[in-house]
């Protein structure tokens, strides 16, 4: 009896030792990939600015991109542990309309870091390594993005129970992921064999541009209609309004990138048409983006005055602003207008300010343990089956 009793702790000790480590990631949702996207955007959008940057600034941008790569690797490892040890929570995320759209962030995190390898990280990695890294991350990110663009709306229609008043800018995340592929794919075109491989990738990017654009046009009225008819978003979700900027800035960036890569890849008449289309599309879309930016800032100021504290949703104000930086930079190159150059710099300053606010809040939350702790249900309210993941999203 004594021998058996003594042997039990010895056989269970390794599992008990591992349990606390795995427990730390139980409430780590896919929304955390937004921090990777925002960090990568600071590096890549900085290199896209239409001006000559000093060498020291290039080094700083490369360091920020390297940080995003480190964050991506860390999060991929943590999320792998999450799926291994907490499959119930992972499934609950997929069945929660507030959390499932964040699977688009996994795609965009992979794509943003991969694209940054060829821009911000190129000087450190060298061309062969940068191309290899981007190829792997672009392929994986595009595959995940196309899956999310279909799977998440499917789950929302057949498994989630959603009221019109629950419409959220977060719903755009899986739909904008293919647009990121469309914007970053042209970077790989010159590294493919001439002929059909280059043309296939370029036209595939144009197809993903259309996929994301039309899906966004269907979803955006729901978001704006909810805002008008049901009032402002909850305080913690207010920064998600900036997510609407993502498909706007990224689509402008995508057409500019496709037009840049088109000469010599498609017939000259097509290349000229793409260059014209990039301006005729990008200018009015950027005008709407600036209107939405002003609306989002007004809501954010209101929320702060009403006591909005830090939440992981603050990262929603980083990557989308970065897409507007690259969109304005693309218009600068295609129009040579100083106004777009000034706009890209001003938006980049806003991006850096948003990143500093989100990053500092995240570091404080991690050090205190609050961000990875179990969400606290409202006092006196029953805890619904999806309440945990919804609370995680609000964090």
mmCIF file of C-alpha atoms in Angstrom:
data_model
loop_
_atom_site.group_PDB
_atom_site.id
_atom_site.type_symbol
_atom_site.label_atom_id
_atom_site.label_comp_id
_atom_site.label_asym_id
_atom_site.label_seq_id
_atom_site.Cartn_x
_atom_site.Cartn_y
_atom_site.Cartn_z
ATOM 1 C CA UNK A 1 0.000 0.000 0.000
ATOM 2 C CA UNK A 2 2.732 2.442 0.934
ATOM 3 C CA UNK A 3 4.739 1.529 -2.133
ATOM 4 C CA UNK A 4 1.809 2.143 -4.488
ATOM 5 C CA UNK A 5 0.908 5.423 -2.812
ATOM 6 C CA UNK A 6 4.472 6.651 -3.077
ATOM 7 C CA UNK A 7 4.748 5.646 -6.707
ATOM 8 C CA UNK A 8 1.681 7.620 -7.840
ATOM 9 C CA UNK A 9 3.190 11.092 -7.355
ATOM 10 C CA UNK A 10 6.342 9.967 -9.124
ATOM 11 C CA UNK A 11 4.444 8.945 -12.267
ATOM 12 C CA UNK A 12 2.240 12.070 -12.283
ATOM 13 C CA UNK A 13 4.936 14.596 -11.502
ATOM 14 C CA UNK A 14 5.919 15.325 -15.115
ATOM 15 C CA UNK A 15 2.266 15.984 -16.051
ATOM 16 C CA UNK A 16 1.764 18.192 -13.010
ATOM 17 C CA UNK A 17 4.915 20.082 -13.865
ATOM 18 C CA UNK A 18 3.717 20.706 -17.376
ATOM 19 C CA UNK A 19 0.191 21.677 -16.412
ATOM 20 C CA UNK A 20 0.923 25.147 -15.008
ATOM 21 C CA UNK A 21 2.881 26.051 -18.132
ATOM 22 C CA UNK A 22 0.077 24.930 -20.418
ATOM 23 C CA UNK A 23 -2.495 26.666 -18.217
ATOM 24 C CA UNK A 24 -0.860 30.011 -18.934
ATOM 25 C CA UNK A 25 -2.006 29.878 -22.553
ATOM 26 C CA UNK A 26 -5.567 28.658 -21.930
ATOM 27 C CA UNK A 27 -7.025 32.099 -22.591
ATOM 28 C CA UNK A 28 -4.610 33.016 -25.388
ATOM 29 C CA UNK A 29 -6.892 33.631 -28.365
ATOM 30 C CA UNK A 30 -6.120 34.208 -32.058
ATOM 31 C CA UNK A 31 -6.679 37.939 -31.462
ATOM 32 C CA UNK A 32 -3.098 38.083 -30.156
ATOM 33 C CA UNK A 33 -1.812 37.814 -33.719
ATOM 34 C CA UNK A 34 -2.952 41.428 -34.156
ATOM 35 C CA UNK A 35 0.073 42.474 -32.090
ATOM 36 C CA UNK A 36 2.358 40.803 -34.650
ATOM 37 C CA UNK A 37 0.547 42.534 -37.494
ATOM 38 C CA UNK A 38 0.815 45.942 -35.845
ATOM 39 C CA UNK A 39 4.511 45.543 -35.063
ATOM 40 C CA UNK A 40 5.344 44.345 -38.575
ATOM 41 C CA UNK A 41 3.386 47.291 -39.996
ATOM 42 C CA UNK A 42 5.649 49.785 -38.232
ATOM 43 C CA UNK A 43 8.675 48.288 -39.976
ATOM 44 C CA UNK A 44 7.198 47.701 -43.425
ATOM 45 C CA UNK A 45 5.200 50.940 -43.649
ATOM 46 C CA UNK A 46 8.317 52.888 -42.660
ATOM 47 C CA UNK A 47 10.296 51.430 -45.541
ATOM 48 C CA UNK A 48 7.419 52.244 -47.916
ATOM 49 C CA UNK A 49 7.508 55.984 -47.162
ATOM 50 C CA UNK A 50 8.199 57.881 -50.417
ATOM 51 C CA UNK A 51 11.369 59.612 -49.250
ATOM 52 C CA UNK A 52 15.025 58.932 -48.589
ATOM 53 C CA UNK A 53 15.514 57.642 -45.060
ATOM 54 C CA UNK A 54 18.808 57.827 -43.146
ATOM 55 C CA UNK A 55 20.682 54.596 -42.550
ATOM 56 C CA UNK A 56 20.043 54.674 -38.809
ATOM 57 C CA UNK A 57 16.287 54.744 -39.426
ATOM 58 C CA UNK A 58 16.542 51.799 -41.800
ATOM 59 C CA UNK A 59 18.328 49.891 -39.057
ATOM 60 C CA UNK A 60 15.613 50.785 -36.566
ATOM 61 C CA UNK A 61 12.888 49.647 -38.964
ATOM 62 C CA UNK A 62 14.726 46.370 -39.521
ATOM 63 C CA UNK A 63 14.925 45.880 -35.748
ATOM 64 C CA UNK A 64 11.173 46.427 -35.411
ATOM 65 C CA UNK A 65 10.562 43.885 -38.161
ATOM 66 C CA UNK A 66 12.883 41.425 -36.382
ATOM 67 C CA UNK A 67 10.814 41.947 -33.236
ATOM 68 C CA UNK A 68 7.660 41.056 -35.175
ATOM 69 C CA UNK A 69 9.353 37.866 -36.410
ATOM 70 C CA UNK A 70 10.267 36.929 -32.847
ATOM 71 C CA UNK A 71 6.710 37.667 -31.700
ATOM 72 C CA UNK A 72 5.300 35.510 -34.504
ATOM 73 C CA UNK A 73 7.466 32.525 -33.611
ATOM 74 C CA UNK A 74 6.581 32.888 -29.916
ATOM 75 C CA UNK A 75 2.862 33.135 -30.592
ATOM 76 C CA UNK A 76 2.871 30.192 -32.998
ATOM 77 C CA UNK A 77 4.487 28.079 -30.292
ATOM 78 C CA UNK A 78 2.058 29.302 -27.632
ATOM 79 C CA UNK A 79 -0.968 28.742 -29.845
ATOM 80 C CA UNK A 80 0.274 25.243 -30.645
ATOM 81 C CA UNK A 81 0.322 24.524 -26.903
ATOM 82 C CA UNK A 82 -3.165 26.016 -26.707
ATOM 83 C CA UNK A 83 -4.525 23.602 -29.316
ATOM 84 C CA UNK A 84 -2.756 20.610 -27.726
ATOM 85 C CA UNK A 85 -3.751 21.225 -24.110
ATOM 86 C CA UNK A 86 -6.930 23.296 -24.405
ATOM 87 C CA UNK A 87 -8.842 21.998 -27.400
ATOM 88 C CA UNK A 88 -12.137 22.731 -25.679
ATOM 89 C CA UNK A 89 -11.242 26.407 -25.493
ATOM 90 C CA UNK A 90 -9.914 26.413 -29.055
ATOM 91 C CA UNK A 91 -13.195 24.945 -30.318
ATOM 92 C CA UNK A 92 -15.112 27.478 -28.244
ATOM 93 C CA UNK A 93 -13.199 30.242 -30.028
ATOM 94 C CA UNK A 94 -14.296 28.889 -33.418
ATOM 95 C CA UNK A 95 -17.905 28.695 -32.256
ATOM 96 C CA UNK A 96 -17.884 32.245 -30.889
ATOM 97 C CA UNK A 97 -18.888 34.918 -33.408
ATOM 98 C CA UNK A 98 -16.800 37.470 -31.496
ATOM 99 C CA UNK A 99 -13.570 35.416 -31.623
ATOM 100 C CA UNK A 100 -13.717 33.272 -34.783
ATOM 101 C CA UNK A 101 -13.035 36.205 -37.183
ATOM 102 C CA UNK A 102 -9.656 36.681 -35.508
ATOM 103 C CA UNK A 103 -8.390 33.598 -37.333
ATOM 104 C CA UNK A 104 -7.889 36.041 -40.188
ATOM 105 C CA UNK A 105 -5.206 37.654 -38.036
ATOM 106 C CA UNK A 106 -3.120 34.472 -38.189
ATOM 107 C CA UNK A 107 -3.039 34.772 -41.964
ATOM 108 C CA UNK A 108 -2.197 38.471 -41.924
ATOM 109 C CA UNK A 109 0.511 38.027 -39.273
ATOM 110 C CA UNK A 110 2.251 35.426 -41.448
ATOM 111 C CA UNK A 111 1.901 37.614 -44.537
ATOM 112 C CA UNK A 112 3.025 40.836 -42.834
ATOM 113 C CA UNK A 113 6.179 39.290 -41.393
ATOM 114 C CA UNK A 114 6.922 37.504 -44.664
ATOM 115 C CA UNK A 115 6.518 40.682 -46.705
ATOM 116 C CA UNK A 116 8.691 42.537 -44.220
ATOM 117 C CA UNK A 117 11.524 40.117 -44.927
ATOM 118 C CA UNK A 118 11.785 41.523 -48.460
ATOM 119 C CA UNK A 119 11.489 45.155 -47.366
ATOM 120 C CA UNK A 120 12.563 46.019 -43.837
ATOM 121 C CA UNK A 121 14.571 42.833 -43.229
ATOM 122 C CA UNK A 122 16.215 42.516 -46.635
ATOM 123 C CA UNK A 123 19.416 44.270 -45.596
ATOM 124 C CA UNK A 124 19.967 41.928 -42.677
ATOM 125 C CA UNK A 125 18.883 38.660 -44.306
ATOM 126 C CA UNK A 126 20.182 39.050 -47.833
ATOM 127 C CA UNK A 127 18.127 38.306 -50.930
ATOM 128 C CA UNK A 128 18.152 34.467 -50.925
ATOM 129 C CA UNK A 129 17.159 34.141 -47.255
ATOM 130 C CA UNK A 130 14.574 36.928 -47.498
ATOM 131 C CA UNK A 131 12.957 35.347 -50.557
ATOM 132 C CA UNK A 132 12.934 31.903 -48.941
ATOM 133 C CA UNK A 133 11.373 33.196 -45.715
ATOM 134 C CA UNK A 134 8.767 35.241 -47.546
ATOM 135 C CA UNK A 135 7.907 32.319 -49.828
ATOM 136 C CA UNK A 136 7.192 30.053 -46.873
ATOM 137 C CA UNK A 137 5.227 32.635 -44.887
ATOM 138 C CA UNK A 138 3.369 33.968 -47.933
ATOM 139 C CA UNK A 139 2.287 30.489 -48.988
ATOM 140 C CA UNK A 140 1.128 29.572 -45.484
ATOM 141 C CA UNK A 141 -0.525 32.942 -44.885
ATOM 142 C CA UNK A 142 -2.382 32.885 -48.185
ATOM 143 C CA UNK A 143 -3.643 29.349 -47.580
ATOM 144 C CA UNK A 144 -4.886 30.271 -44.095
ATOM 145 C CA UNK A 145 -6.419 33.502 -45.404
ATOM 146 C CA UNK A 146 -8.385 31.794 -48.175
ATOM 147 C CA UNK A 147 -9.572 29.184 -45.677
ATOM 148 C CA UNK A 148 -10.658 31.862 -43.188
ATOM 149 C CA UNK A 149 -12.442 33.896 -45.878
ATOM 150 C CA UNK A 150 -14.733 30.909 -46.504
ATOM 151 C CA UNK A 151 -14.777 29.027 -43.194
ATOM 152 C CA UNK A 152 -15.525 31.930 -40.843
ATOM 153 C CA UNK A 153 -18.535 33.289 -42.795
ATOM 154 C CA UNK A 154 -19.751 29.690 -43.105
ATOM 155 C CA UNK A 155 -19.565 29.191 -39.323
ATOM 156 C CA UNK A 156 -21.255 32.542 -38.780
ATOM 157 C CA UNK A 157 -24.160 31.485 -40.985
ATOM 158 C CA UNK A 158 -24.692 27.893 -39.821
ATOM 159 C CA UNK A 159 -23.304 27.664 -36.266
ATOM 160 C CA UNK A 160 -23.254 31.131 -34.724
ATOM 161 C CA UNK A 161 -26.433 32.859 -33.613
ATOM 162 C CA UNK A 162 -26.062 36.527 -34.455
ATOM 163 C CA UNK A 163 -28.378 39.500 -34.126
ATOM 164 C CA UNK A 164 -28.062 42.574 -36.397
ATOM 165 C CA UNK A 165 -27.110 44.662 -33.352
ATOM 166 C CA UNK A 166 -24.025 42.459 -32.885
ATOM 167 C CA UNK A 167 -22.447 43.470 -36.205
ATOM 168 C CA UNK A 168 -18.812 44.350 -35.600
ATOM 169 C CA UNK A 169 -15.827 45.620 -37.627
ATOM 170 C CA UNK A 170 -14.110 42.434 -36.451
ATOM 171 C CA UNK A 171 -16.195 40.569 -39.046
ATOM 172 C CA UNK A 172 -13.994 42.153 -41.735
ATOM 173 C CA UNK A 173 -10.819 40.399 -40.525
ATOM 174 C CA UNK A 174 -11.166 37.101 -42.399
ATOM 175 C CA UNK A 175 -12.344 38.947 -45.512
ATOM 176 C CA UNK A 176 -9.416 41.350 -45.691
ATOM 177 C CA UNK A 177 -6.769 38.618 -45.324
ATOM 178 C CA UNK A 178 -6.764 37.771 -49.087
ATOM 179 C CA UNK A 179 -6.289 41.488 -49.785
ATOM 180 C CA UNK A 180 -3.044 41.372 -47.803
ATOM 181 C CA UNK A 181 -1.952 38.482 -50.029
ATOM 182 C CA UNK A 182 -2.868 40.590 -53.062
ATOM 183 C CA UNK A 183 -0.750 43.477 -51.764
ATOM 184 C CA UNK A 184 2.341 41.448 -50.837
ATOM 185 C CA UNK A 185 2.343 38.837 -53.597
ATOM 186 C CA UNK A 186 3.794 41.221 -56.214
ATOM 187 C CA UNK A 187 6.992 41.422 -54.116
ATOM 188 C CA UNK A 188 7.679 37.801 -55.067
ATOM 189 C CA UNK A 189 6.853 38.169 -58.766
ATOM 190 C CA UNK A 190 10.386 39.265 -59.860
ATOM 191 C CA UNK A 191 11.856 36.231 -58.069
ATOM 192 C CA UNK A 192 9.816 33.737 -60.114
ATOM 193 C CA UNK A 193 10.834 32.389 -63.533
ATOM 194 C CA UNK A 194 9.831 34.694 -66.363
ATOM 195 C CA UNK A 195 6.694 33.896 -68.295
ATOM 196 C CA UNK A 196 3.640 32.119 -66.974
ATOM 197 C CA UNK A 197 4.819 31.723 -63.330
ATOM 198 C CA UNK A 198 5.108 35.492 -62.924
ATOM 199 C CA UNK A 199 1.885 36.248 -64.771
ATOM 200 C CA UNK A 200 -0.008 33.573 -62.833
ATOM 201 C CA UNK A 201 1.012 34.993 -59.461
ATOM 202 C CA UNK A 202 0.262 38.555 -60.562
ATOM 203 C CA UNK A 203 -3.211 37.704 -61.835
ATOM 204 C CA UNK A 204 -3.849 35.552 -58.758
ATOM 205 C CA UNK A 205 -3.145 38.650 -56.677
ATOM 206 C CA UNK A 206 -5.653 40.574 -58.791
ATOM 207 C CA UNK A 207 -8.203 37.801 -58.243
ATOM 208 C CA UNK A 208 -7.660 37.919 -54.467
ATOM 209 C CA UNK A 209 -8.080 41.695 -54.652
ATOM 210 C CA UNK A 210 -11.520 41.146 -56.189
ATOM 211 C CA UNK A 211 -12.432 38.392 -53.732
ATOM 212 C CA UNK A 212 -11.689 40.578 -50.737
ATOM 213 C CA UNK A 213 -13.117 43.778 -52.217
ATOM 214 C CA UNK A 214 -16.560 42.412 -53.035
ATOM 215 C CA UNK A 215 -16.807 40.489 -49.763
ATOM 216 C CA UNK A 216 -15.946 43.694 -47.897
ATOM 217 C CA UNK A 217 -18.524 45.675 -49.863
ATOM 218 C CA UNK A 218 -21.169 43.199 -48.700
ATOM 219 C CA UNK A 219 -20.091 43.279 -45.059
ATOM 220 C CA UNK A 220 -19.322 46.976 -44.562
ATOM 221 C CA UNK A 221 -22.975 48.170 -44.758
ATOM 222 C CA UNK A 222 -23.819 45.841 -41.855
ATOM 223 C CA UNK A 223 -21.102 47.437 -39.741
ATOM 224 C CA UNK A 224 -22.092 51.010 -40.567
ATOM 225 C CA UNK A 225 -25.799 50.202 -40.193
ATOM 226 C CA UNK A 226 -25.228 48.733 -36.729
ATOM 227 C CA UNK A 227 -23.283 51.826 -35.704
ATOM 228 C CA UNK A 228 -26.050 54.164 -36.832
ATOM 229 C CA UNK A 229 -29.063 52.213 -35.589
ATOM 230 C CA UNK A 230 -27.724 50.659 -32.368
ATOM 231 C CA UNK A 231 -25.378 53.357 -31.116
ATOM 232 C CA UNK A 232 -21.643 53.323 -30.290
ATOM 233 C CA UNK A 233 -19.747 50.113 -29.708
ATOM 234 C CA UNK A 234 -18.950 49.036 -26.130
ATOM 235 C CA UNK A 235 -16.017 51.037 -24.798
ATOM 236 C CA UNK A 236 -13.483 48.207 -24.985
ATOM 237 C CA UNK A 237 -14.423 47.501 -28.611
ATOM 238 C CA UNK A 238 -14.226 51.103 -29.819
ATOM 239 C CA UNK A 239 -10.680 50.742 -31.295
ATOM 240 C CA UNK A 240 -12.005 48.026 -33.617
ATOM 241 C CA UNK A 241 -13.595 50.784 -35.687
ATOM 242 C CA UNK A 242 -10.126 51.348 -37.153
ATOM 243 C CA UNK A 243 -10.336 47.854 -38.695
ATOM 244 C CA UNK A 244 -12.502 49.291 -41.469
ATOM 245 C CA UNK A 245 -9.393 51.129 -42.675
ATOM 246 C CA UNK A 246 -7.732 47.771 -43.395
ATOM 247 C CA UNK A 247 -9.531 46.823 -46.611
ATOM 248 C CA UNK A 248 -9.482 50.467 -47.750
ATOM 249 C CA UNK A 249 -5.766 51.100 -47.354
ATOM 250 C CA UNK A 250 -4.764 47.558 -48.269
ATOM 251 C CA UNK A 251 -6.763 47.540 -51.508
ATOM 252 C CA UNK A 252 -5.126 50.816 -52.560
ATOM 253 C CA UNK A 253 -1.742 49.327 -51.687
ATOM 254 C CA UNK A 254 -2.550 46.120 -53.557
ATOM 255 C CA UNK A 255 -3.419 47.856 -56.817
ATOM 256 C CA UNK A 256 -0.316 50.015 -56.557
ATOM 257 C CA UNK A 257 1.876 46.949 -55.986
ATOM 258 C CA UNK A 258 0.236 45.014 -58.820
ATOM 259 C CA UNK A 259 0.693 47.969 -61.166
ATOM 260 C CA UNK A 260 4.363 48.252 -60.178
ATOM 261 C CA UNK A 261 5.020 44.588 -60.942
ATOM 262 C CA UNK A 262 2.964 44.453 -64.160
ATOM 263 C CA UNK A 263 5.431 45.878 -66.756
ATOM 264 C CA UNK A 264 7.138 43.015 -68.546
ATOM 265 C CA UNK A 265 4.864 40.452 -66.893
ATOM 266 C CA UNK A 266 1.566 41.152 -68.692
ATOM 267 C CA UNK A 267 1.000 42.849 -72.073
ATOM 268 C CA UNK A 268 1.875 46.549 -72.129
ATOM 269 C CA UNK A 269 -1.751 47.617 -72.576
ATOM 270 C CA UNK A 270 -2.737 45.663 -69.438
ATOM 271 C CA UNK A 271 0.163 47.134 -67.472
ATOM 272 C CA UNK A 272 -0.846 50.661 -68.481
ATOM 273 C CA UNK A 273 -4.466 49.960 -67.607
ATOM 274 C CA UNK A 274 -3.499 48.667 -64.155
ATOM 275 C CA UNK A 275 -1.451 51.806 -63.501
ATOM 276 C CA UNK A 276 -4.400 54.024 -64.437
ATOM 277 C CA UNK A 277 -6.844 51.897 -62.448
ATOM 278 C CA UNK A 278 -4.633 52.054 -59.341
ATOM 279 C CA UNK A 279 -5.005 55.851 -59.275
ATOM 280 C CA UNK A 280 -8.668 56.048 -60.320
ATOM 281 C CA UNK A 281 -9.533 53.525 -57.599
ATOM 282 C CA UNK A 282 -7.067 54.588 -54.932
ATOM 283 C CA UNK A 283 -7.826 58.303 -54.755
ATOM 284 C CA UNK A 284 -11.577 58.053 -53.935
ATOM 285 C CA UNK A 285 -11.003 55.091 -51.617
ATOM 286 C CA UNK A 286 -8.355 57.035 -49.735
ATOM 287 C CA UNK A 287 -10.841 59.875 -49.398
ATOM 288 C CA UNK A 288 -13.358 57.518 -47.772
ATOM 289 C CA UNK A 289 -10.574 56.116 -45.567
ATOM 290 C CA UNK A 290 -9.778 59.594 -44.244
ATOM 291 C CA UNK A 291 -13.456 60.160 -43.469
ATOM 292 C CA UNK A 292 -13.619 56.856 -41.577
ATOM 293 C CA UNK A 293 -10.371 57.672 -39.784
ATOM 294 C CA UNK A 294 -11.866 60.931 -38.517
ATOM 295 C CA UNK A 295 -15.039 59.097 -37.423
ATOM 296 C CA UNK A 296 -12.995 56.445 -35.608
ATOM 297 C CA UNK A 297 -10.852 59.025 -33.820
ATOM 298 C CA UNK A 298 -13.994 60.871 -32.690
ATOM 299 C CA UNK A 299 -15.437 57.640 -31.242
ATOM 300 C CA UNK A 300 -12.102 56.847 -29.594
ATOM 301 C CA UNK A 301 -11.907 60.259 -27.917
ATOM 302 C CA UNK A 302 -15.470 59.794 -26.649
ATOM 303 C CA UNK A 303 -14.642 56.340 -25.291
ATOM 304 C CA UNK A 304 -11.538 57.597 -23.505
ATOM 305 C CA UNK A 305 -13.532 60.372 -21.870
ATOM 306 C CA UNK A 306 -16.011 57.781 -20.647
ATOM 307 C CA UNK A 307 -13.274 55.719 -19.018
ATOM 308 C CA UNK A 308 -12.114 53.254 -21.658
ATOM 309 C CA UNK A 309 -9.041 51.435 -20.354
ATOM 310 C CA UNK A 310 -6.485 49.330 -22.151
ATOM 311 C CA UNK A 311 -7.662 46.248 -24.019
ATOM 312 C CA UNK A 312 -6.071 44.065 -26.677
ATOM 313 C CA UNK A 313 -8.469 45.722 -29.111
ATOM 314 C CA UNK A 314 -6.099 48.707 -29.089
ATOM 315 C CA UNK A 315 -3.992 46.776 -31.601
ATOM 316 C CA UNK A 316 -6.861 47.319 -34.046
ATOM 317 C CA UNK A 317 -5.628 50.882 -34.500
ATOM 318 C CA UNK A 318 -2.171 49.825 -35.742
ATOM 319 C CA UNK A 319 -2.087 47.559 -38.805
ATOM 320 C CA UNK A 320 -5.092 49.206 -40.549
ATOM 321 C CA UNK A 321 -3.453 52.625 -40.223
ATOM 322 C CA UNK A 322 -0.277 51.065 -41.616
ATOM 323 C CA UNK A 323 -2.180 49.964 -44.730
ATOM 324 C CA UNK A 324 -3.239 53.575 -45.248
ATOM 325 C CA UNK A 325 0.410 54.613 -45.010
ATOM 326 C CA UNK A 326 1.391 52.192 -47.763
ATOM 327 C CA UNK A 327 -1.689 53.141 -49.778
ATOM 328 C CA UNK A 328 -0.809 56.843 -49.641
ATOM 329 C CA UNK A 329 2.801 55.986 -50.490
ATOM 330 C CA UNK A 330 1.625 53.995 -53.549
ATOM 331 C CA UNK A 331 -0.451 56.963 -54.717
ATOM 332 C CA UNK A 332 2.556 59.226 -54.246
ATOM 333 C CA UNK A 333 4.621 57.098 -56.610
ATOM 334 C CA UNK A 334 1.872 56.922 -59.235
ATOM 335 C CA UNK A 335 0.830 60.593 -59.109
ATOM 336 C CA UNK A 336 4.008 62.374 -57.870
ATOM 337 C CA UNK A 337 1.788 64.588 -55.712
ATOM 338 C CA UNK A 338 3.380 66.090 -52.615
ATOM 339 C CA UNK A 339 0.002 65.972 -50.876
ATOM 340 C CA UNK A 340 0.062 62.164 -50.778
ATOM 341 C CA UNK A 341 3.660 62.201 -49.566
ATOM 342 C CA UNK A 342 2.709 64.461 -46.668
ATOM 343 C CA UNK A 343 -0.325 62.296 -45.960
ATOM 344 C CA UNK A 344 1.781 59.118 -45.806
ATOM 345 C CA UNK A 345 4.174 60.707 -43.307
ATOM 346 C CA UNK A 346 1.339 62.044 -41.140
ATOM 347 C CA UNK A 347 -0.363 58.650 -41.102
ATOM 348 C CA UNK A 348 2.930 56.981 -40.210
ATOM 349 C CA UNK A 349 3.306 59.265 -37.191
ATOM 350 C CA UNK A 350 -0.205 58.211 -36.141
ATOM 351 C CA UNK A 351 0.752 54.554 -36.654
ATOM 352 C CA UNK A 352 3.819 54.850 -34.426
ATOM 353 C CA UNK A 353 1.795 56.601 -31.705
ATOM 354 C CA UNK A 354 -0.883 53.869 -31.830
ATOM 355 C CA UNK A 355 1.795 51.152 -31.717
ATOM 356 C CA UNK A 356 3.511 52.700 -28.701
ATOM 357 C CA UNK A 357 0.188 52.904 -26.838
ATOM 358 C CA UNK A 358 -0.798 49.315 -27.671
ATOM 359 C CA UNK A 359 2.670 47.861 -27.027
ATOM 360 C CA UNK A 360 3.128 49.587 -23.667
ATOM 361 C CA UNK A 361 -0.334 48.484 -22.517
ATOM 362 C CA UNK A 362 0.367 44.908 -23.597
ATOM 363 C CA UNK A 363 3.692 44.777 -21.772
ATOM 364 C CA UNK A 364 2.074 46.082 -18.595
ATOM 365 C CA UNK A 365 -0.756 43.565 -18.912
ATOM 366 C CA UNK A 366 1.661 40.683 -19.413
ATOM 367 C CA UNK A 367 3.847 41.675 -16.478
ATOM 368 C CA UNK A 368 0.815 41.936 -14.206
ATOM 369 C CA UNK A 369 -0.623 38.672 -15.557
ATOM 370 C CA UNK A 370 -3.963 40.335 -16.256
ATOM 371 C CA UNK A 371 -4.046 39.758 -20.015
ATOM 372 C CA UNK A 372 -3.561 35.991 -19.742
ATOM 373 C CA UNK A 373 -5.829 35.546 -16.723
ATOM 374 C CA UNK A 374 -9.275 34.008 -16.959
ATOM 375 C CA UNK A 375 -11.906 36.625 -17.863
ATOM 376 C CA UNK A 376 -14.090 37.817 -15.013
ATOM 377 C CA UNK A 377 -17.853 37.330 -15.576
ATOM 378 C CA UNK A 378 -20.164 40.187 -14.712
ATOM 379 C CA UNK A 379 -21.394 40.107 -11.126
ATOM 380 C CA UNK A 380 -24.804 38.541 -10.762
ATOM 381 C CA UNK A 381 -24.937 37.453 -14.391
ATOM 382 C CA UNK A 382 -24.937 33.865 -15.590
ATOM 383 C CA UNK A 383 -21.927 32.785 -17.622
ATOM 384 C CA UNK A 384 -23.024 31.703 -21.104
ATOM 385 C CA UNK A 385 -21.221 29.052 -23.088
ATOM 386 C CA UNK A 386 -19.531 31.620 -25.301
ATOM 387 C CA UNK A 387 -19.101 34.268 -22.651
ATOM 388 C CA UNK A 388 -15.511 33.361 -21.972
ATOM 389 C CA UNK A 389 -14.316 33.855 -25.510
ATOM 390 C CA UNK A 390 -16.335 37.012 -25.900
ATOM 391 C CA UNK A 391 -14.671 38.414 -22.817
ATOM 392 C CA UNK A 392 -11.314 37.382 -24.155
ATOM 393 C CA UNK A 393 -12.093 39.349 -27.290
ATOM 394 C CA UNK A 394 -13.010 42.436 -25.287
ATOM 395 C CA UNK A 395 -9.703 42.223 -23.537
#
